[in-house]
Short mmCIF file of N, CA and C in Angstrom, two decimals:
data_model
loop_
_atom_site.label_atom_id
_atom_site.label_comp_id
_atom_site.label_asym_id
_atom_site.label_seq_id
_atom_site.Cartn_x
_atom_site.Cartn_y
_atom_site.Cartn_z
N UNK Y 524 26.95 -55.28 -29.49
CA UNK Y 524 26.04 -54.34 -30.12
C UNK Y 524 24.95 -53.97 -29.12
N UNK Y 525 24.68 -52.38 -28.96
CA UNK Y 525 23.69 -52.56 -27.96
C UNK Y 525 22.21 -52.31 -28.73
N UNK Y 526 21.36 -52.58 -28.11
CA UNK Y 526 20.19 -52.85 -28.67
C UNK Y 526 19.71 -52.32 -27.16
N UNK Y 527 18.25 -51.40 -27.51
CA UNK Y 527 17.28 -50.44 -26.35
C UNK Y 527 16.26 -51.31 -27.52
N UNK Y 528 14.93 -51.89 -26.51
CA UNK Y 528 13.82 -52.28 -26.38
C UNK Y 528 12.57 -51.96 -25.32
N UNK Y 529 11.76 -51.17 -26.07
CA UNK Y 529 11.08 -50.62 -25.47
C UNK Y 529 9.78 -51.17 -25.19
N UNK Y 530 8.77 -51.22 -24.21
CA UNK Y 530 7.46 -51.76 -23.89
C UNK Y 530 6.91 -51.48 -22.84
N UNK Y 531 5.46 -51.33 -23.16
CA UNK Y 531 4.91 -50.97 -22.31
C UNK Y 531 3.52 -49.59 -22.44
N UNK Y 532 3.76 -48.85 -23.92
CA UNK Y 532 3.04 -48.32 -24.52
C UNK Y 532 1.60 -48.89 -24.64
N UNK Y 533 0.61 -47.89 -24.88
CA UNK Y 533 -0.70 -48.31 -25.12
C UNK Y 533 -1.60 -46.95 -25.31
N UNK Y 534 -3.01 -47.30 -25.30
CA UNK Y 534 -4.28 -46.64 -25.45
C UNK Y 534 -5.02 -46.09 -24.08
N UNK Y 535 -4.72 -44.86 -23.39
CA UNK Y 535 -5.14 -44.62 -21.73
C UNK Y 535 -6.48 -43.36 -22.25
N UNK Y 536 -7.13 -43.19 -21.28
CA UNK Y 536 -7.82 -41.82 -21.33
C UNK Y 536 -7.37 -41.19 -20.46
N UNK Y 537 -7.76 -39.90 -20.86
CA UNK Y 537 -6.95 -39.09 -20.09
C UNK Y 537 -6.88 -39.18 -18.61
N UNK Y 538 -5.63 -38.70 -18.16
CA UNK Y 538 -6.50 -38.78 -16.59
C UNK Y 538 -5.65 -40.07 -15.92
N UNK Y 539 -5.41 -41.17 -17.02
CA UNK Y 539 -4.79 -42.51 -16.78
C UNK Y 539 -3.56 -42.24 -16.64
N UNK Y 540 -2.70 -43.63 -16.72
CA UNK Y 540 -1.40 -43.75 -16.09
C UNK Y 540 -0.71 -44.81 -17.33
N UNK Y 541 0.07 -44.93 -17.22
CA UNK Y 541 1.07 -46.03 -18.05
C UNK Y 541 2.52 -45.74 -17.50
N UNK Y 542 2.83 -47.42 -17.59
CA UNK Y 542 4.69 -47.16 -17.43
C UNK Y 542 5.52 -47.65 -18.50
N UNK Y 543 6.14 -47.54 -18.79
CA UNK Y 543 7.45 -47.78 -19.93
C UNK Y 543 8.12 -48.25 -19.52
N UNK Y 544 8.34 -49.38 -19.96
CA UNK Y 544 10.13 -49.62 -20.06
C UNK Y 544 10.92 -49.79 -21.17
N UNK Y 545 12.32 -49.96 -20.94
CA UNK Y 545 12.99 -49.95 -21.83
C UNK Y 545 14.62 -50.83 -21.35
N UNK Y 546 14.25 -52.24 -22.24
CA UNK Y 546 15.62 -52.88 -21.28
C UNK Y 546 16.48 -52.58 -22.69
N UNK Y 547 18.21 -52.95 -21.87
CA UNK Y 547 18.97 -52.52 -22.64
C UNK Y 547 20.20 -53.84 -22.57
N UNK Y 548 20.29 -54.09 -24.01
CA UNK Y 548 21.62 -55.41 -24.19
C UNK Y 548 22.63 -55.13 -25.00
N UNK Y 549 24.11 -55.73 -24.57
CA UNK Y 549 25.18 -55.04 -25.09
C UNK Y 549 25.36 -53.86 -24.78
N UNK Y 550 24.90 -53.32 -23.33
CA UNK Y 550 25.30 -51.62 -22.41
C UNK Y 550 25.38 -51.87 -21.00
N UNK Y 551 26.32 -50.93 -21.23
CA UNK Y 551 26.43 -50.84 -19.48
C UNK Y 551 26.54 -49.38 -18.94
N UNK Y 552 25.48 -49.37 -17.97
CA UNK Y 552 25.02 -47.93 -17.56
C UNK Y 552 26.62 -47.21 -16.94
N UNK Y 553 27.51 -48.03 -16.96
CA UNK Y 553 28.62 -47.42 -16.07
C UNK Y 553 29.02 -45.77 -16.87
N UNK Y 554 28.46 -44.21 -16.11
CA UNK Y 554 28.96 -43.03 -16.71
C UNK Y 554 28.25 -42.84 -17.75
N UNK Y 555 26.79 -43.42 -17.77
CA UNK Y 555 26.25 -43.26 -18.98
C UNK Y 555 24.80 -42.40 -18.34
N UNK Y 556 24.27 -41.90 -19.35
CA UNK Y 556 22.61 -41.05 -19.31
C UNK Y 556 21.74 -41.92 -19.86
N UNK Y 557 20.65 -42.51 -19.54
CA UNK Y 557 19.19 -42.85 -20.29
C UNK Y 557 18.12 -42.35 -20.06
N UNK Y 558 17.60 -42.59 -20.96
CA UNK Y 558 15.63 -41.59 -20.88
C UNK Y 558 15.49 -42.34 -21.73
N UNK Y 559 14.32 -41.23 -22.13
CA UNK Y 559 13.01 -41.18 -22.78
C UNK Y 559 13.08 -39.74 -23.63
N UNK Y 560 12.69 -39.83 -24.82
CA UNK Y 560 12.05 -38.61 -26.06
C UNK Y 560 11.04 -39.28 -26.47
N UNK Y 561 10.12 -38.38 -27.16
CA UNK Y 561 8.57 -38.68 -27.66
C UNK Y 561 8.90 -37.76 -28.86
N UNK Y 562 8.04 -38.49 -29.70
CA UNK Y 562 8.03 -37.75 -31.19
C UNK Y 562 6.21 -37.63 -31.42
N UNK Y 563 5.58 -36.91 -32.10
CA UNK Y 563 4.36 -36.87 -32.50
C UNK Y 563 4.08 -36.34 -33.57
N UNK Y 564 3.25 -36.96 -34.97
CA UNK Y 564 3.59 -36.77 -36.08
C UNK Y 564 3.56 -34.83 -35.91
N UNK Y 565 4.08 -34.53 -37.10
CA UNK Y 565 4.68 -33.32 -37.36
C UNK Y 565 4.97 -32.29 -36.31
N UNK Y 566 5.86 -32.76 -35.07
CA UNK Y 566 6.15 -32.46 -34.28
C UNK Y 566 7.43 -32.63 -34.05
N UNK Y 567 8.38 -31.84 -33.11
CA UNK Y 567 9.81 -32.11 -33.64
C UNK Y 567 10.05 -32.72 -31.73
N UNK Y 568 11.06 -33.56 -32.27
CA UNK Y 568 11.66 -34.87 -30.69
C UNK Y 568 11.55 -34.13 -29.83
N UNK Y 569 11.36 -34.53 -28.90
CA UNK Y 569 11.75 -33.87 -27.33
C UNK Y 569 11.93 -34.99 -26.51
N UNK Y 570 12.48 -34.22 -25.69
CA UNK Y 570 13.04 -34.89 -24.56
C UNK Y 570 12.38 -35.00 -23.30
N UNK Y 571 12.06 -36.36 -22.97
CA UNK Y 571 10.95 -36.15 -21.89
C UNK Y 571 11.60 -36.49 -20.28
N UNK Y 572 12.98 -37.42 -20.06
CA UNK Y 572 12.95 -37.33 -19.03
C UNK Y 572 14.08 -38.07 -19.48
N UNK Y 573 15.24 -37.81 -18.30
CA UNK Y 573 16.72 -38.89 -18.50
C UNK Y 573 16.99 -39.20 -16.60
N UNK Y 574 18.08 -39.91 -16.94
CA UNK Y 574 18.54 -40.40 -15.65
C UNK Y 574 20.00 -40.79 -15.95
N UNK Y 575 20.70 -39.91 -15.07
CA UNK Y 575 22.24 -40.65 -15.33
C UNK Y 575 22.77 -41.33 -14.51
N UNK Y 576 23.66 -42.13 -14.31
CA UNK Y 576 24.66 -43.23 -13.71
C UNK Y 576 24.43 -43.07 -12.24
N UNK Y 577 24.50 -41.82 -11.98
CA UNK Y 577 24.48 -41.36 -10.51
C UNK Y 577 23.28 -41.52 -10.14
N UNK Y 578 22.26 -41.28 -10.88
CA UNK Y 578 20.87 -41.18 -10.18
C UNK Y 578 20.28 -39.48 -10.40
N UNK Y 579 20.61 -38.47 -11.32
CA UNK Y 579 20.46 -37.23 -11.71
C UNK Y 579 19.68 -37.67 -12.73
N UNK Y 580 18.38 -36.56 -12.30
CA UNK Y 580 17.18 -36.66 -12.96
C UNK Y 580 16.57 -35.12 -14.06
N UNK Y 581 16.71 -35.44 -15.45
CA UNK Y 581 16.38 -33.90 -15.44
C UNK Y 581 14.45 -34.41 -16.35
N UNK Y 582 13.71 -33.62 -16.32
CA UNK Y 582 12.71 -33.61 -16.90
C UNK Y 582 12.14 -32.49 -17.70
N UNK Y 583 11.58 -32.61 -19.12
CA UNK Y 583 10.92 -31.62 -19.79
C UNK Y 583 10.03 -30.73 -18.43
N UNK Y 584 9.75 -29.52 -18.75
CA UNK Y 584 8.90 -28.64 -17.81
C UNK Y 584 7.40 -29.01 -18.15
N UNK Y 585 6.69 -30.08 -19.79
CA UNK Y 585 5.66 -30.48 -19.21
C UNK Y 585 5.38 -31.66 -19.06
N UNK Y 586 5.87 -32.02 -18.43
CA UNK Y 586 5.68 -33.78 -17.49
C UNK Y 586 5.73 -33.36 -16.29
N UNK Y 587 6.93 -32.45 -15.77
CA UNK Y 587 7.19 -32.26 -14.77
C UNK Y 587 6.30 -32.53 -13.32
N UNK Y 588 6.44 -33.22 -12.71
CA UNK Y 588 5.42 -33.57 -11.50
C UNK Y 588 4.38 -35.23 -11.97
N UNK Y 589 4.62 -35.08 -13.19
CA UNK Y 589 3.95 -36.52 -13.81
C UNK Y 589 4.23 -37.50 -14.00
N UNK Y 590 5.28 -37.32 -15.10
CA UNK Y 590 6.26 -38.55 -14.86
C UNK Y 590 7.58 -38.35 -13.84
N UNK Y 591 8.01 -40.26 -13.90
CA UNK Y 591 9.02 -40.20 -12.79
C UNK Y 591 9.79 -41.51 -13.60
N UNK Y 592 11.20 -40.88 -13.63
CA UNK Y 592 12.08 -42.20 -14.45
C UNK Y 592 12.79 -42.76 -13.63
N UNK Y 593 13.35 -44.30 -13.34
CA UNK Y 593 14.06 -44.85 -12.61
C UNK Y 593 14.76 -45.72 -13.33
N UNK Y 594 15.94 -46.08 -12.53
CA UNK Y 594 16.24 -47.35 -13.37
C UNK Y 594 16.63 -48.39 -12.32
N UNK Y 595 16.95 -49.63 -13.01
CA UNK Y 595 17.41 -50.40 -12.46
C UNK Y 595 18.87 -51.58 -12.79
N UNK Y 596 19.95 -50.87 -12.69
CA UNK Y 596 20.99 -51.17 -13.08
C UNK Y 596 21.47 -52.28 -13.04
N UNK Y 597 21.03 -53.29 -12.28
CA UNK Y 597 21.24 -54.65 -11.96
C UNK Y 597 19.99 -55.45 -13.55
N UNK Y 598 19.25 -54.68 -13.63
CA UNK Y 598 18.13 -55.50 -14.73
C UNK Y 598 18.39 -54.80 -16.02
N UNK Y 599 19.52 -54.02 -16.06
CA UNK Y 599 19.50 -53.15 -17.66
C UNK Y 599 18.91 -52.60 -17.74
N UNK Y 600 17.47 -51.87 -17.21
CA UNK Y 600 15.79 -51.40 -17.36
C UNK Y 600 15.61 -50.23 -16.81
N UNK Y 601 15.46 -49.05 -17.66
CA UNK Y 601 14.93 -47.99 -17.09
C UNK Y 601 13.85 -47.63 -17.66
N UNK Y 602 12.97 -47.06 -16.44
CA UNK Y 602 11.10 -47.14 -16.55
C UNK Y 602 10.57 -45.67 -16.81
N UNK Y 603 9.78 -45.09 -17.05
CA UNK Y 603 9.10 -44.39 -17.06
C UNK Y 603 7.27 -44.34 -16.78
N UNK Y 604 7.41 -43.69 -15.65
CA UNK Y 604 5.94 -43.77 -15.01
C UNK Y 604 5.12 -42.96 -15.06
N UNK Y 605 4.48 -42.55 -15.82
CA UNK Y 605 3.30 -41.36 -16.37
C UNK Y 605 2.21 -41.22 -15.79
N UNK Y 606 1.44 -40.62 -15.13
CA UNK Y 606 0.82 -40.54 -14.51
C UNK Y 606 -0.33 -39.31 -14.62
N UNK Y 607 -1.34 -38.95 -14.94
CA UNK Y 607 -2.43 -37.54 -14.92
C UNK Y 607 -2.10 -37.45 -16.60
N UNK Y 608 -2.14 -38.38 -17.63
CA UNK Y 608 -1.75 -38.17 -18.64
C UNK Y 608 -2.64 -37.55 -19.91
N UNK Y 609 -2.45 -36.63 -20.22
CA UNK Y 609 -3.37 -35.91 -21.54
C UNK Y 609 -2.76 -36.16 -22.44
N UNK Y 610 -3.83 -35.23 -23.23
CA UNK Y 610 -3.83 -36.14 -24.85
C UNK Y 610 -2.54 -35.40 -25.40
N UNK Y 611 -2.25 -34.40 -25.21
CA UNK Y 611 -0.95 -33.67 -25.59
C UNK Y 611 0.36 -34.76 -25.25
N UNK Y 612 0.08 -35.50 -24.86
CA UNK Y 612 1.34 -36.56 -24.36
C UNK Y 612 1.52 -37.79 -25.67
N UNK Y 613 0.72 -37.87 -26.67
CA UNK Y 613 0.50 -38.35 -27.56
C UNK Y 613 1.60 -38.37 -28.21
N UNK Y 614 2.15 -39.87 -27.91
CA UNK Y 614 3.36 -39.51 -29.06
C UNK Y 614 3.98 -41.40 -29.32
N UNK Y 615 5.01 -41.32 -30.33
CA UNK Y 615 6.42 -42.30 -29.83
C UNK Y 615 6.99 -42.40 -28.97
N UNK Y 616 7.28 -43.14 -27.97
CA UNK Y 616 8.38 -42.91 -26.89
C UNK Y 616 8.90 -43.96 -27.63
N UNK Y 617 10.92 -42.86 -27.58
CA UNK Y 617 11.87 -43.67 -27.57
C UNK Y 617 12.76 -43.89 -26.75
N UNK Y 618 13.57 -44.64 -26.37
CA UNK Y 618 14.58 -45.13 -25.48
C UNK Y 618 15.81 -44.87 -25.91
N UNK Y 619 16.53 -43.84 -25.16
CA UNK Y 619 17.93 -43.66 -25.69
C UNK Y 619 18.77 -43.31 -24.97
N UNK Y 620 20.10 -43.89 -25.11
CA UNK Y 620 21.15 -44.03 -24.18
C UNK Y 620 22.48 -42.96 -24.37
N UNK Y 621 23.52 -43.02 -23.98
CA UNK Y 621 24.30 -41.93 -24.30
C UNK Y 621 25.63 -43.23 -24.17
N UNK Y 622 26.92 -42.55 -24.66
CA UNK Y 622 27.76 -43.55 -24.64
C UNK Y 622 28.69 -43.09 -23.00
N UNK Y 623 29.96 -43.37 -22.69
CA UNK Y 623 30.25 -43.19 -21.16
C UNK Y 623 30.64 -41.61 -21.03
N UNK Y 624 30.90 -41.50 -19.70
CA UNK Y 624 31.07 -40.39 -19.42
C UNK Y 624 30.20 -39.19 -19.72
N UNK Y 625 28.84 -39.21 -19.53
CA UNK Y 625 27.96 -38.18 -19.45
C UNK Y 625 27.95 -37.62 -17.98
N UNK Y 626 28.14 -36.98 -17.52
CA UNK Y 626 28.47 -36.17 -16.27
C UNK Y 626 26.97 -35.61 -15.96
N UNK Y 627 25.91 -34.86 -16.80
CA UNK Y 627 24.95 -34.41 -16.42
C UNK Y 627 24.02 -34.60 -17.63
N UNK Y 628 22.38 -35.37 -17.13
CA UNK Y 628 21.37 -36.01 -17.90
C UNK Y 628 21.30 -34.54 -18.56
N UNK Y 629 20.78 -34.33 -20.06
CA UNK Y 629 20.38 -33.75 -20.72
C UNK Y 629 19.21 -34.03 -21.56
N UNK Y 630 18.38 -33.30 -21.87
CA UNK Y 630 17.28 -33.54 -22.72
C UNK Y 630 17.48 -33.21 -24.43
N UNK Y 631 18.49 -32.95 -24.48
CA UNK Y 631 19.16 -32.51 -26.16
C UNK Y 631 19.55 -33.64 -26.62
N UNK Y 632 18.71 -34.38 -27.46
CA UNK Y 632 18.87 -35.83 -28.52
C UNK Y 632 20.21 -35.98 -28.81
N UNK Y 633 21.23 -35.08 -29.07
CA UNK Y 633 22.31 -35.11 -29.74
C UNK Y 633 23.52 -35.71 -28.82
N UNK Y 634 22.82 -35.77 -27.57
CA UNK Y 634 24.35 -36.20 -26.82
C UNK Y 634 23.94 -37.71 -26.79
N UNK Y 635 22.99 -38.59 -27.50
CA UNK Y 635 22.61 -39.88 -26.83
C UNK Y 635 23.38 -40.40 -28.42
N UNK Y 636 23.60 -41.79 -28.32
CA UNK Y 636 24.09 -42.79 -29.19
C UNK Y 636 23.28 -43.40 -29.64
N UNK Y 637 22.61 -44.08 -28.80
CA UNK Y 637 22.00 -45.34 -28.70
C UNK Y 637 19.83 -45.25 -28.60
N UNK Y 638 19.66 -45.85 -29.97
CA UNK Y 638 18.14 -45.22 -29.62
C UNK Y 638 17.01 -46.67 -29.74
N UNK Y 639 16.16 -46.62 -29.48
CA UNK Y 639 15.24 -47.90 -29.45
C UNK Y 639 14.45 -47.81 -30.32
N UNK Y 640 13.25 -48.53 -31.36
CA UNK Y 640 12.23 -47.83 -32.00
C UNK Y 640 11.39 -47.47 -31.51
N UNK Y 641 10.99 -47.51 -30.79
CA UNK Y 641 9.76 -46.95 -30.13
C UNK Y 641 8.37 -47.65 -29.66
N UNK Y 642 7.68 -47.15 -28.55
CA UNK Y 642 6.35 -47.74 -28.31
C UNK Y 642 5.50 -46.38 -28.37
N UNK Y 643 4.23 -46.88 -28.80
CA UNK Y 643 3.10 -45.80 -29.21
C UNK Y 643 3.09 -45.32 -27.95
N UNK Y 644 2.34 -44.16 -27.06
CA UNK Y 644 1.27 -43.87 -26.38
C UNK Y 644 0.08 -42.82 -26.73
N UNK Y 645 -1.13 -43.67 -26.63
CA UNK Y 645 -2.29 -42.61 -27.06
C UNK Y 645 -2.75 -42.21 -26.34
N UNK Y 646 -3.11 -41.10 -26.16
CA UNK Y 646 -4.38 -40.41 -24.73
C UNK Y 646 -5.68 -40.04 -26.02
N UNK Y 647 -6.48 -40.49 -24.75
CA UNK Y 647 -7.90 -39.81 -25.66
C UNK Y 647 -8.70 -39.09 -24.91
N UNK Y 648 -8.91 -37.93 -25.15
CA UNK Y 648 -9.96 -36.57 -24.28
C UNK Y 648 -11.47 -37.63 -23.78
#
């Protein structure tokens, strides 16, 4: 059974930084996509940043230049590193995986399987 666990969320002002992770048990990255989506109440999912098997990176257009996702396939763990963060970044981050054979990271929720519950992040002006 795989199970995504996420940590690393918190309370930054703006301007600050935070990293995420998200380890993963019962998966194996072999042909697979992982990221990150953020939810914020009455706001609909998005997709903030993935990484597939190969090392193909796609990112929402507003993080872009901010955050940076990596993983580390030997530790199950892929990170997310936020960086110049505003309050518009306010959300759930969740952790979610795709099952094999994803050929190219996508930011569309629907191709992932596998999701984590989530860690807060707050920005405050």
């Amino acid at each position: 059974q795989v199970h995504l666990v996420e940590s690393g969320g918190g309370s930054v002002q703006a301007g600050g930084s935070l990293r995420l992770s998200c380890k993963a048990s019962g998966y194996s990255y072999g042909s697979s996509c992982i990221g990150w989506f953020r939810q914020a109440p009455g706001k609909e999912r998005e997709g903030v940043g993935i990484i597939s098997y190969l090392g193909r990176t796609i990112y929402a257009a507003s993080v872009k230049g901010r955050f940076t996702i990596s993983q580390d396939n030997a530790q199950n763990t892929v990170s997310l590193q936020m960086n110049s963060l505003k309050p518009e970044d306010t959300a759930m981050y969740h952790c979610a995986a795709s099952g094999p054979g994803c050929r190219s990271p996508s930011l569309s929720g629907i191709f992932y399987d596998y999701w984590g519950q989530g860690t807060q992040v707050t920005v405050s002006s």
